[in-house]
Every structure is written in C-alpha cells, then in structure tokens.
PDB file of C-alpha atoms in Angstrom:
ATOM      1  CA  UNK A   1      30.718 -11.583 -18.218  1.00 49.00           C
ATOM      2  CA  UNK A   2      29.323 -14.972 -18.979  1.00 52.00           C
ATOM      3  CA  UNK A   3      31.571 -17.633 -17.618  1.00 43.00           C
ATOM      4  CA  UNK A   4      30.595 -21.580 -17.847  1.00 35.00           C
ATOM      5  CA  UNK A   5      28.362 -21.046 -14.951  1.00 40.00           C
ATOM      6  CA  UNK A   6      26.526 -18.474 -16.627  1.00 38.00           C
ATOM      7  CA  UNK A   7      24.463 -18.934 -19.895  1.00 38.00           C
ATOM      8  CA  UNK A   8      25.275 -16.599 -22.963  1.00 37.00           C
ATOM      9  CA  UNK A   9      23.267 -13.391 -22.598  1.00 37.00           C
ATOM     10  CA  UNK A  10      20.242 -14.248 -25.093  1.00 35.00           C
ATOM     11  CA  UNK A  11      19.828 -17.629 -23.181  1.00 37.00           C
ATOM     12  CA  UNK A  12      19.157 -16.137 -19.903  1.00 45.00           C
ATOM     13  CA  UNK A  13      15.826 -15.724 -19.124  1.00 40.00           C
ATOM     14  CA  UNK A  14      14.584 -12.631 -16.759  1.00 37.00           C
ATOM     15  CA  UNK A  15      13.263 -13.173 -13.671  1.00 37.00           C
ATOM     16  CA  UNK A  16       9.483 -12.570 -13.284  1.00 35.00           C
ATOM     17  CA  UNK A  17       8.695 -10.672 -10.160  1.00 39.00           C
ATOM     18  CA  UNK A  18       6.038 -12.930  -9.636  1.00 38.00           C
ATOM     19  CA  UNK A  19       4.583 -16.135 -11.137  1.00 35.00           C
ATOM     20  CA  UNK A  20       3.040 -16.224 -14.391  1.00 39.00           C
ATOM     21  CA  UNK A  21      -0.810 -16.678 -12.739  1.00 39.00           C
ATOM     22  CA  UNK A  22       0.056 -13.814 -10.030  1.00 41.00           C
ATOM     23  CA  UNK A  23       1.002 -11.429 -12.670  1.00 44.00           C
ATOM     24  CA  UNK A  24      -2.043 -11.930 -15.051  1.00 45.00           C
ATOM     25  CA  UNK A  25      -4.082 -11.412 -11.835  1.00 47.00           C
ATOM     26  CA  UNK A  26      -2.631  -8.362 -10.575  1.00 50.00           C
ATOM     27  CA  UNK A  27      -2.588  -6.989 -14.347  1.00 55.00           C
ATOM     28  CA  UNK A  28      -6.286  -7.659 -14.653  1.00 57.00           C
ATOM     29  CA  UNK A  29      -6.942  -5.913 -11.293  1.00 58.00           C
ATOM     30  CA  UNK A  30      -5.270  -2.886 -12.883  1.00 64.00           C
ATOM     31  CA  UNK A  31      -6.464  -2.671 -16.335  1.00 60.00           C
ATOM     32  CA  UNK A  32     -10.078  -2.364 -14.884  1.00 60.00           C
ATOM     33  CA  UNK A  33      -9.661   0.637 -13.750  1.00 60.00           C
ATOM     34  CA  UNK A  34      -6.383   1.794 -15.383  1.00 58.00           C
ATOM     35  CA  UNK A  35      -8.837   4.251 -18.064  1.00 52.00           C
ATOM     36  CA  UNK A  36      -9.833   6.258 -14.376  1.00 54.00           C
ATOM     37  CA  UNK A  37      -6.598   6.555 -13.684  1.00 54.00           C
ATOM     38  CA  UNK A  38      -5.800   8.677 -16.961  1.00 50.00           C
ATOM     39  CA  UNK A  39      -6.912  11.518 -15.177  1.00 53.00           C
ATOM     40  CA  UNK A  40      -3.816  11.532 -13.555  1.00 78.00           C
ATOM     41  CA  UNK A  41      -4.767  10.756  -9.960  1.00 85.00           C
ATOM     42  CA  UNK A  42      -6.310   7.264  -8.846  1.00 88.00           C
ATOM     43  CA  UNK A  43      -7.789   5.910  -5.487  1.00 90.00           C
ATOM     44  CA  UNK A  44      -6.558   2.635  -4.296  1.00 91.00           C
ATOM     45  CA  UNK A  45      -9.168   0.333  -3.232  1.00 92.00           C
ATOM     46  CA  UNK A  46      -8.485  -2.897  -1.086  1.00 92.00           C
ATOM     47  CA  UNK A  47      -8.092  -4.959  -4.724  1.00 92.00           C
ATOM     48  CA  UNK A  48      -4.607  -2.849  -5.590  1.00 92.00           C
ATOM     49  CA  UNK A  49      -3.091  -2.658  -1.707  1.00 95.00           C
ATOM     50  CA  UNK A  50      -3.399  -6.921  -1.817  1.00 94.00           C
ATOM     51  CA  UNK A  51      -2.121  -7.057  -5.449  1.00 93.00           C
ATOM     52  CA  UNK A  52       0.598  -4.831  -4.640  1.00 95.00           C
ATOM     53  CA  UNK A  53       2.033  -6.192  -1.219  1.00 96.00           C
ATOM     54  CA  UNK A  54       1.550  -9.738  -2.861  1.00 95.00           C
ATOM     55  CA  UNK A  55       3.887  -8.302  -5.276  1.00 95.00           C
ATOM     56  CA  UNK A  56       6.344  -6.775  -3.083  1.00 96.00           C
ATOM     57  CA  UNK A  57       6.438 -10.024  -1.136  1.00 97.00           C
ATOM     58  CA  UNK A  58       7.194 -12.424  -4.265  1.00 95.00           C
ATOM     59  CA  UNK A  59      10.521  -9.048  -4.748  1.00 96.00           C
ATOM     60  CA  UNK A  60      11.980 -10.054  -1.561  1.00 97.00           C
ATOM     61  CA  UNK A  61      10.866  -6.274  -0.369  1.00 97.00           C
ATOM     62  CA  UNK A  62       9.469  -5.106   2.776  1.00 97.00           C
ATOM     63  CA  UNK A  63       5.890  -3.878   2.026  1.00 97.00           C
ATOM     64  CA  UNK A  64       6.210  -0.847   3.664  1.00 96.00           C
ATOM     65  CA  UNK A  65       4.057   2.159   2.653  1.00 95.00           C
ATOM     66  CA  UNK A  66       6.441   4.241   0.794  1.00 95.00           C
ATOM     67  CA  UNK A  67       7.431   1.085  -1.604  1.00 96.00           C
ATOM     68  CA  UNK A  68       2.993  -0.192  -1.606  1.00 96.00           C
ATOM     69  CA  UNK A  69       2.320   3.454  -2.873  1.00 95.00           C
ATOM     70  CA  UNK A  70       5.788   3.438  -5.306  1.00 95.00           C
ATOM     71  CA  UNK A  71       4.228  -0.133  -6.542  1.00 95.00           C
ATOM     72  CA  UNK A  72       0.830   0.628  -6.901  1.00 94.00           C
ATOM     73  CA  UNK A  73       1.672   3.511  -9.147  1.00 92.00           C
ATOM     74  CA  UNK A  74       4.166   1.138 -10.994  1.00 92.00           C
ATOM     75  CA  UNK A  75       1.103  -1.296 -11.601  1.00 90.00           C
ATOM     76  CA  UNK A  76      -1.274   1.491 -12.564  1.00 89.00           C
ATOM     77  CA  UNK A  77       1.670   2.735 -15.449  1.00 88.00           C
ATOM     78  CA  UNK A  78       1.833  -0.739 -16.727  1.00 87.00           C
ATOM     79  CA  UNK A  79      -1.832  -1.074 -17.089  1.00 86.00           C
ATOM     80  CA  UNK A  80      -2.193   2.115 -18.980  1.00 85.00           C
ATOM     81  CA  UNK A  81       0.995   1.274 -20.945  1.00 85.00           C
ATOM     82  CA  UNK A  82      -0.729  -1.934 -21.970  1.00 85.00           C
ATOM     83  CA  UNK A  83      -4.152  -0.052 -22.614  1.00 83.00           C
ATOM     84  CA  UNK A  84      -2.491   2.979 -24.818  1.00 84.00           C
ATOM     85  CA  UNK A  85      -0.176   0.297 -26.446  1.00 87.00           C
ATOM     86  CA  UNK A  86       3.123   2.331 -25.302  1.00 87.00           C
ATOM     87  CA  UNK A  87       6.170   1.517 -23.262  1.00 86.00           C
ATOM     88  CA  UNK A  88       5.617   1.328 -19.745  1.00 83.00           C
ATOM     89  CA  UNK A  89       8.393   4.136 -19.229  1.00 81.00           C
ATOM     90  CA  UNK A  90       6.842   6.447 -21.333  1.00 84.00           C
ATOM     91  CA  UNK A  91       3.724   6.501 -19.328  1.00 83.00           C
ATOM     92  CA  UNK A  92       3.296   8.984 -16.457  1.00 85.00           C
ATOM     93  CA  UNK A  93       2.179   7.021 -13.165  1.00 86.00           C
ATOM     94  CA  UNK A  94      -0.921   8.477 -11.512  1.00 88.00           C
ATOM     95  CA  UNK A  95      -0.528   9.838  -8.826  1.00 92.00           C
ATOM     96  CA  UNK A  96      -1.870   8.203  -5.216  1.00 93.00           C
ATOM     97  CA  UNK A  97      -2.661  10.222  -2.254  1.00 94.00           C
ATOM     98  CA  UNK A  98      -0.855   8.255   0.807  1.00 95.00           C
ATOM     99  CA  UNK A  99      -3.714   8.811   3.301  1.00 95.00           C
ATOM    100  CA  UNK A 100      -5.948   7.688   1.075  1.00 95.00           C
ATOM    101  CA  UNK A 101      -3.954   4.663   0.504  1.00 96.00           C
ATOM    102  CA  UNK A 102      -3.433   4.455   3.988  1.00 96.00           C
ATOM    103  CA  UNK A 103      -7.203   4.252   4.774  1.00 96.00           C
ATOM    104  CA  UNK A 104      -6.903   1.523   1.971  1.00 96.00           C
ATOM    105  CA  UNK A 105      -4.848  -0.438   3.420  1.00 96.00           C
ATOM    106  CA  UNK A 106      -6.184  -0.505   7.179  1.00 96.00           C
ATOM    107  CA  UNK A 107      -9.451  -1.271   5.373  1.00 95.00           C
ATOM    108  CA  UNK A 108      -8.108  -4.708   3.498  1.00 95.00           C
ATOM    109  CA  UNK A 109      -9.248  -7.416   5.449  1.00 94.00           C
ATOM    110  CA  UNK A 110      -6.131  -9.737   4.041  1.00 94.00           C
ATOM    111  CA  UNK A 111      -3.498  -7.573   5.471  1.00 96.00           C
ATOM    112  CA  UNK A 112      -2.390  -5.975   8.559  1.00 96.00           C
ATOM    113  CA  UNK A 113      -0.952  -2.612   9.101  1.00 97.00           C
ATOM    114  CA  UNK A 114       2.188  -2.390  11.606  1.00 95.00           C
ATOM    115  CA  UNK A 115       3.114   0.678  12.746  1.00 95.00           C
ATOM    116  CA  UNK A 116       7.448   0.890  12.634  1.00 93.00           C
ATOM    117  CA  UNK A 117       8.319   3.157  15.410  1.00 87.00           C
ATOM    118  CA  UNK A 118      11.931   3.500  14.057  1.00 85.00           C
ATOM    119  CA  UNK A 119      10.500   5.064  11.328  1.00 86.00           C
ATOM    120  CA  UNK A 120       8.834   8.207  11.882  1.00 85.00           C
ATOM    121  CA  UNK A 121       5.621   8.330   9.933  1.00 86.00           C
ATOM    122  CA  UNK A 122       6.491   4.786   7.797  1.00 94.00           C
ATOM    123  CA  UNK A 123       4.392   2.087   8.504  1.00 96.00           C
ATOM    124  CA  UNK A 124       4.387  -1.737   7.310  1.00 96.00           C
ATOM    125  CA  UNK A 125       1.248  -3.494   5.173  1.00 97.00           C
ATOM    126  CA  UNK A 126       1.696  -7.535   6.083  1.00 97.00           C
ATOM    127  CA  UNK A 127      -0.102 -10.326   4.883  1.00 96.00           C
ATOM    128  CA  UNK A 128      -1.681 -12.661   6.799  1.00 89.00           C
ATOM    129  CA  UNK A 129      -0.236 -16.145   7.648  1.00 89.00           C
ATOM    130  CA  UNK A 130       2.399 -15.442   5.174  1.00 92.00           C
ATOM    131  CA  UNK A 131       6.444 -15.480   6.485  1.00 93.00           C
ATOM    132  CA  UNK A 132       8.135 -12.116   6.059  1.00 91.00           C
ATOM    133  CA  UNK A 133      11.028 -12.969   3.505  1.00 93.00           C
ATOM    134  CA  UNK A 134      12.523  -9.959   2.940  1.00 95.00           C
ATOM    135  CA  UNK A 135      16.013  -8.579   1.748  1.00 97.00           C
ATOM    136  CA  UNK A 136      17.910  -6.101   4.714  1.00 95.00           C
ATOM    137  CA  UNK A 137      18.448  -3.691   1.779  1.00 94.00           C
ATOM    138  CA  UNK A 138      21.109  -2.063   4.450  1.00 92.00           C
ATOM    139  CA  UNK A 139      22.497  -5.017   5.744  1.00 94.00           C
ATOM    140  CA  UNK A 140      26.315  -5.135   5.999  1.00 94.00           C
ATOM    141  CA  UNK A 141      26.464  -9.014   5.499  1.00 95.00           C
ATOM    142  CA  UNK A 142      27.852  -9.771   2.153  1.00 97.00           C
ATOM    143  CA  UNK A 143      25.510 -13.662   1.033  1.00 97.00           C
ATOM    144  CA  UNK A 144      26.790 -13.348  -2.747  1.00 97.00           C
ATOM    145  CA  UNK A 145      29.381 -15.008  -4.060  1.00 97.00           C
ATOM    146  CA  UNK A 146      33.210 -14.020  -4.816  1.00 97.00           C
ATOM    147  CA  UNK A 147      32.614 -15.151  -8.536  1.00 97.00           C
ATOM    148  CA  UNK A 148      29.340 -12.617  -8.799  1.00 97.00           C
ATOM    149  CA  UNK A 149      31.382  -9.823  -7.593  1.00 98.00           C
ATOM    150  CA  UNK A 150      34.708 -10.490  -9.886  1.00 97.00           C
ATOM    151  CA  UNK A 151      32.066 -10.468 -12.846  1.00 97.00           C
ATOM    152  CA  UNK A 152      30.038  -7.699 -11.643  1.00 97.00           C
ATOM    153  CA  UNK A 153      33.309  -5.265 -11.304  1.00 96.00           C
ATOM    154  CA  UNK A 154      34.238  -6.557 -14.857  1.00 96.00           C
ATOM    155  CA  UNK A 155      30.814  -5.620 -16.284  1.00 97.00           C
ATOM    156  CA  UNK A 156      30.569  -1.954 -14.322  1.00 96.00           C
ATOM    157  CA  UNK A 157      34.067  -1.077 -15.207  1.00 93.00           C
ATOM    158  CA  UNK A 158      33.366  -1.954 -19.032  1.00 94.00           C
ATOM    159  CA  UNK A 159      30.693  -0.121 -19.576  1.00 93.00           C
ATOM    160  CA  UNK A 160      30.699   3.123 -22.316  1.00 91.00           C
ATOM    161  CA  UNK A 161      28.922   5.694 -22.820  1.00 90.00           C
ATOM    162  CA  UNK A 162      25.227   6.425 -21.460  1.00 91.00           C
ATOM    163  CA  UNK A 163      24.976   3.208 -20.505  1.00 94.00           C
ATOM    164  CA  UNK A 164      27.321   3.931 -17.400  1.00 94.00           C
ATOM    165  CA  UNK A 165      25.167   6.211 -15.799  1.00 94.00           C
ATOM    166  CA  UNK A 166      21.999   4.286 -13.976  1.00 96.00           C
ATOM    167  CA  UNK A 167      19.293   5.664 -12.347  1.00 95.00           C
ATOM    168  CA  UNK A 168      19.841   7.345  -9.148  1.00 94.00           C
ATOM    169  CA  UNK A 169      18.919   5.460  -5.951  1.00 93.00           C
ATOM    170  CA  UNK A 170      19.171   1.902  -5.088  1.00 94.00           C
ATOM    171  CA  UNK A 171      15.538   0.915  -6.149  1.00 95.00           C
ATOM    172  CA  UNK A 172      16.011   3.105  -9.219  1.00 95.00           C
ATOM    173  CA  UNK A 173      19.281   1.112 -10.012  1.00 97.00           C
ATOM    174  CA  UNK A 174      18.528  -2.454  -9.382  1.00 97.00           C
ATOM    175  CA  UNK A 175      15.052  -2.123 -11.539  1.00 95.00           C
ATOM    176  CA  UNK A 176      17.505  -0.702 -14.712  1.00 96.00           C
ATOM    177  CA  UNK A 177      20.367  -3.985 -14.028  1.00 97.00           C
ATOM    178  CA  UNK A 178      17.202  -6.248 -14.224  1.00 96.00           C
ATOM    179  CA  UNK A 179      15.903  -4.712 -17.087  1.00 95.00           C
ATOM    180  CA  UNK A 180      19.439  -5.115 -18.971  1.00 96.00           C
ATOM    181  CA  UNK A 181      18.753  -9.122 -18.114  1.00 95.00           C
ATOM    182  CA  UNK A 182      22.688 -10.176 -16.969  1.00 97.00           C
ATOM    183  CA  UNK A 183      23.864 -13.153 -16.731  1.00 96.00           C
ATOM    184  CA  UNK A 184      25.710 -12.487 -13.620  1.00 96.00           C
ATOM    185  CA  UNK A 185      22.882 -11.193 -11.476  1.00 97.00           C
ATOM    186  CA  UNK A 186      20.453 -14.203 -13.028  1.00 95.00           C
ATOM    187  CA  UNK A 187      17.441 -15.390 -10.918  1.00 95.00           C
ATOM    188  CA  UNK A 188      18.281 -12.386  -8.372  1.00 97.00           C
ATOM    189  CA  UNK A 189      14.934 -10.507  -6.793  1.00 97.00           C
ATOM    190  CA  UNK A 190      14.658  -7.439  -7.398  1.00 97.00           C
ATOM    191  CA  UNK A 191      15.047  -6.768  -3.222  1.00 97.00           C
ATOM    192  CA  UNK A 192      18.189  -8.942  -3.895  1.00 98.00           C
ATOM    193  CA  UNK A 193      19.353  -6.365  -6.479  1.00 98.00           C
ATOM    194  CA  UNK A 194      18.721  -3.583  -4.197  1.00 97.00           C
ATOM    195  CA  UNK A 195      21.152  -5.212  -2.141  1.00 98.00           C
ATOM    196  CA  UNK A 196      23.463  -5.807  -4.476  1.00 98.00           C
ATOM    197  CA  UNK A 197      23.673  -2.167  -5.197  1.00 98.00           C
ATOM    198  CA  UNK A 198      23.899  -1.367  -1.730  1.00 97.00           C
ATOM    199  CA  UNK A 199      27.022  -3.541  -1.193  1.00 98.00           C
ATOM    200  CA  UNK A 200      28.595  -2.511  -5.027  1.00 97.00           C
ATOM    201  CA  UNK A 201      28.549   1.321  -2.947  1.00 96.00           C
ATOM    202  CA  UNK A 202      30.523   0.006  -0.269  1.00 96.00           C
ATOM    203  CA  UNK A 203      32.363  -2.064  -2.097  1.00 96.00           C
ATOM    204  CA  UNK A 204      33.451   1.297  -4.468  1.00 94.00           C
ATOM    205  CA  UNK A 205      32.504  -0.613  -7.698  1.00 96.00           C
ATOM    206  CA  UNK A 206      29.593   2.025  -8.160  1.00 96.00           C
ATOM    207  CA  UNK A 207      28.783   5.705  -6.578  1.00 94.00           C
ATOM    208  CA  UNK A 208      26.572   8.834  -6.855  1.00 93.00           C
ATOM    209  CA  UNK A 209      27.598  10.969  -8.807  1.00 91.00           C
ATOM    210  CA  UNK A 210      25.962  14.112 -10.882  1.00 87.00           C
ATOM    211  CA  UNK A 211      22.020  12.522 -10.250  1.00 92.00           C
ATOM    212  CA  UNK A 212      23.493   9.177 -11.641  1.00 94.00           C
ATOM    213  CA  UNK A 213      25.047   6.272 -10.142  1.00 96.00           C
ATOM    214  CA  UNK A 214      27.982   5.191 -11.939  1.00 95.00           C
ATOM    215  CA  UNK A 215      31.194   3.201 -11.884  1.00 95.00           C
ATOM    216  CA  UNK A 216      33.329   4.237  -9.281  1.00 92.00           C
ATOM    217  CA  UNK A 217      36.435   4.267 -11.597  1.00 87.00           C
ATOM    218  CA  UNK A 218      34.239   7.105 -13.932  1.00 84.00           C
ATOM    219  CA  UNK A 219      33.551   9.594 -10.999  1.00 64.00           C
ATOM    220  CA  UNK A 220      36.894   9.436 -10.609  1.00 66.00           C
ATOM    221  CA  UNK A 221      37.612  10.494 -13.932  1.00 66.00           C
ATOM    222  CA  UNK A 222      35.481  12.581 -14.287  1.00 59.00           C
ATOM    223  CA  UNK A 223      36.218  14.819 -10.906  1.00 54.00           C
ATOM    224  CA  UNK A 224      39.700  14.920 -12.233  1.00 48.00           C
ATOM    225  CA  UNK A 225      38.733  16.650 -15.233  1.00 42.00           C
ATOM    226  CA  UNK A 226      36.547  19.213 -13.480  1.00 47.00           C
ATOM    227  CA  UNK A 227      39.236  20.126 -10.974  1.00 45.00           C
ATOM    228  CA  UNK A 228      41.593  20.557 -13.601  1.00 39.00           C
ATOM    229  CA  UNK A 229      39.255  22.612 -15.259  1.00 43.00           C
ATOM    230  CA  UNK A 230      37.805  24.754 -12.271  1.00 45.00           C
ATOM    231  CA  UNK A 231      34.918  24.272 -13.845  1.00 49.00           C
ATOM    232  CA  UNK A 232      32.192  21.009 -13.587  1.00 57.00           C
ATOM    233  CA  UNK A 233      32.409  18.427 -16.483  1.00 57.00           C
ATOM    234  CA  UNK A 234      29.077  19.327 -19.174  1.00 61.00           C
ATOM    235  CA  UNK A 235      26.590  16.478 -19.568  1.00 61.00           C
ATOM    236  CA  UNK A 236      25.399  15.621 -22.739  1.00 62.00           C
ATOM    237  CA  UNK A 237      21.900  17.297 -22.511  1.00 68.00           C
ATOM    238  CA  UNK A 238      23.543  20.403 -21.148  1.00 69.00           C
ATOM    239  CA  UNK A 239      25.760  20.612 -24.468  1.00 71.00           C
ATOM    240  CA  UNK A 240      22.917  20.407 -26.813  1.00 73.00           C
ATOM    241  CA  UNK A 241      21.241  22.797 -24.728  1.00 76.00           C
ATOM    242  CA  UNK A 242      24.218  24.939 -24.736  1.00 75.00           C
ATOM    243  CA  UNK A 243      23.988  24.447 -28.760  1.00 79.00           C
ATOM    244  CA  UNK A 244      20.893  25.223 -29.451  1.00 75.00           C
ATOM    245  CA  UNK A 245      20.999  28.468 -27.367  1.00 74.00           C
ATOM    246  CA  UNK A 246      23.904  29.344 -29.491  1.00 73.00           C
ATOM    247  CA  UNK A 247      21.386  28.854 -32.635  1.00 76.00           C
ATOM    248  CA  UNK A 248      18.663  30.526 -31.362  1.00 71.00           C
ATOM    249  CA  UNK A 249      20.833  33.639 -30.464  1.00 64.00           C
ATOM    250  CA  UNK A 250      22.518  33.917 -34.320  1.00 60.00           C
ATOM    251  CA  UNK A 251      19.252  33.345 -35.527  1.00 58.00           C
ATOM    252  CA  UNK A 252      18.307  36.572 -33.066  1.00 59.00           C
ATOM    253  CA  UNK A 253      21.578  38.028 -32.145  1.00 54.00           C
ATOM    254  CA  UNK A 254      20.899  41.182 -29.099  1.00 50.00           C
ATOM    255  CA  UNK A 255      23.166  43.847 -28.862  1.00 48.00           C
ATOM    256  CA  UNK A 256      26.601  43.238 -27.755  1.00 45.00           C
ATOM    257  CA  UNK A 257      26.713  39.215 -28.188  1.00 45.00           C
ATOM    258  CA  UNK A 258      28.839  37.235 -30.073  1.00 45.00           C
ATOM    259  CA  UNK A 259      27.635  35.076 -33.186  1.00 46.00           C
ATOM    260  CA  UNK A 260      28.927  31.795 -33.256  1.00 45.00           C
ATOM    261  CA  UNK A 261      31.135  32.497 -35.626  1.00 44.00           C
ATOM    262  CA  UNK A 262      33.743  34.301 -33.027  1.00 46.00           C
TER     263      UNK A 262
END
C-alpha cells in the first residue's frame, strides 16, 4: 500500500482530530463531570455543546444535531474510559436526551442554532465568526487523487478475514480506517473519510452487506455461495452459537433430538 509517496506504516503518524491544546481542553471539560455520567444518562451544559462543535469543526463535519449529540456522547466515553482506565470501546456512552441538548445548545452564547428546513426536525449548531469548512459527505465530486484510489482498491481487496468487515455506516466506517492509521488515507479528516467511503460505494470498491460494509469483490462471493446453497452464508458468531447449542443440548438431550454424535 505504501508507495514512495507514502511513509512505511509505523512511520505514519495519525491524524489528531484536533490540536494537541484543543484536545486536552475538551478532555478536561469531560473528565469533570465524566463520574455523573456513570449513571448512564448525562445533561449537556453549554461547556460540552462548544467543546463538541469545536470538535466537529476541526473533522471537517457539519455540526448538525444528530452528529453534536453522537460527539458529545463520544467525548463523555472517552472521559470515562480514561477515568476507569479501559478502552474507550469498551465503555458504554451515556446516553443524552436531544431536547435537552437542544435547550443546551440555544442556550450557548458562542454558537448559533440554524434551523435546516430540508431536514425535517435536524437543525445546525454554528460557531460564531468561524467559516463553515465542511466535507459534502454526499457530494458526487470526486477531489482525491487517482493514486489514493489505485491504493485504496489494493488495500480493500487484500484484506482477510474479520478485518474485511467494517462497521456499518459511513461515520461508523471512516472512524475504524482511521483507527487502522493507513498510509494511503494519511492526514485525511475524519469528514474527509466519510467521504471517501461514500465515493468507495459508488465506486463498488466497498458495499453493505450482512450489517457490515465490506469489499465489494467479498459480497460477491459470498452471495454466490448462499444462492448456491438456498440457504444464507453463517457468520462466525452464529456458528459458535450454533455450537454451543449443540453442547448444551447433549449435555441435556429432550426427547426426540439428535446428539451430536449423528
């Protein structure tokens, strides 16, 4: 994947969301309340929604109130992850109530709330005197190079095993390719990646495909084998499900089943 252009994988360094300052900031303005939010449910004050859209903004993402709540919660997670000295994905998010961060954020004197009328119901959280730099995660126009692309298809139709199936949903997805820190998507935004996604869909390098998104070539595959079948291709949880049922019912056979054994 690495060509001259790009550095060997353990020489690339990840792209912060934000910068160094920024992130200490926000992280402090979590971890001070971060034991509430154990309880499982947490009320944003004015502190998280400017933390949080500052956030968004240095992503190349449109602050808009699903993605401030989605962030929030993705702050509060860290803070607790950090507290409880656990990964951040093994922490349960609290949850946020969106009126009450919606009361939140009309209340925050630094930003303004816009209501988008093509969007029933969405709204937009903006900061003041700031320009609105954000990636059209829909956009049809194609800004990345020809070289990305030829090493992106390389990469996606390499992978094995679990690691071909990402997250569902283009957030989701571009969140797990930064995560993996590649060369070929280095110094991207995370509302870059989004994009990226977006286009590797159209492009058929990647689709949906049993709650996953995966390389196109692999759905592929893997259709063929479940219509040859008639029946749909097991995941790998559902066969050691399907195992240990067949345990638990030699262990306690019923009347009329069939051990194992047959």
């Amino acid at each position: 994947i690495c060509s001259s252009r790009f550095p060997s994988p353990g020489a690339c360094p990840r792209r912060l969301a934000m910068p160094d300052c920024q992130q200490k900031r926000v992280t402090a303005s979590f971890a001070r309340r971060a034991f509430g939010a154990s309880a499982g449910s947490v009320t944003p004050n004015e502190e998280d929604v400017l933390a949080s859209v500052e956030s968004l903004y240095a992503d190349q993402l449109e602050p808009c109130g699903r993605l401030t709540l989605r962030r929030i919660r993705e702050q509060y997670a860290a803070a607790l992850a950090q507290r409880v000295g656990r990964p951040t994905d093994e922490v349960e998010a609290p949850f946020v109530d969106p009126k009450t961060l919606r009361q939140a954020c009309e209340a925050c004197p630094a930003v303004q709330v816009q209501e988008l009328e093509d969007r029933q119901g969405e709204y937009r959280v903006v900061l003041e005197g700031r320009p609105a730099l954000w990636v059209d995660l829909h956009g049809p126009r194609d800004p990345y190079s020809a070289e990305m692309w030829t090493a992106a298809a390389r990469y996606f139709g390499g992978l094995r095993g679990d690691e071909r199936r990402l997250p569902n949903g283009r957030y989701a997805c571009a969140v797990e390719l930064m995560r993996r820190n590649l060369c070929i998507f280095a110094g991207r935004s995370l509302g870059e990646m989004c994009h990226v996604v977006h286009l590797a869909m159209d492009k058929k390098l990647l689709r949906h495909f049993d709650g996953n998104i995966v390389p196109y070539d692999l759905a592929d595959r893997l259709g063929v084998l479940e219509s040859a079948s008639g029946y749909p291709v097991a995941t790998w949880p559902q066969v050691v499900a399907g195992v240990e049922s067949l345990l638990m019912s030699a262990k306690n056979p019923t009347v009329g089943s069939m051990s194992p054994s047959h």
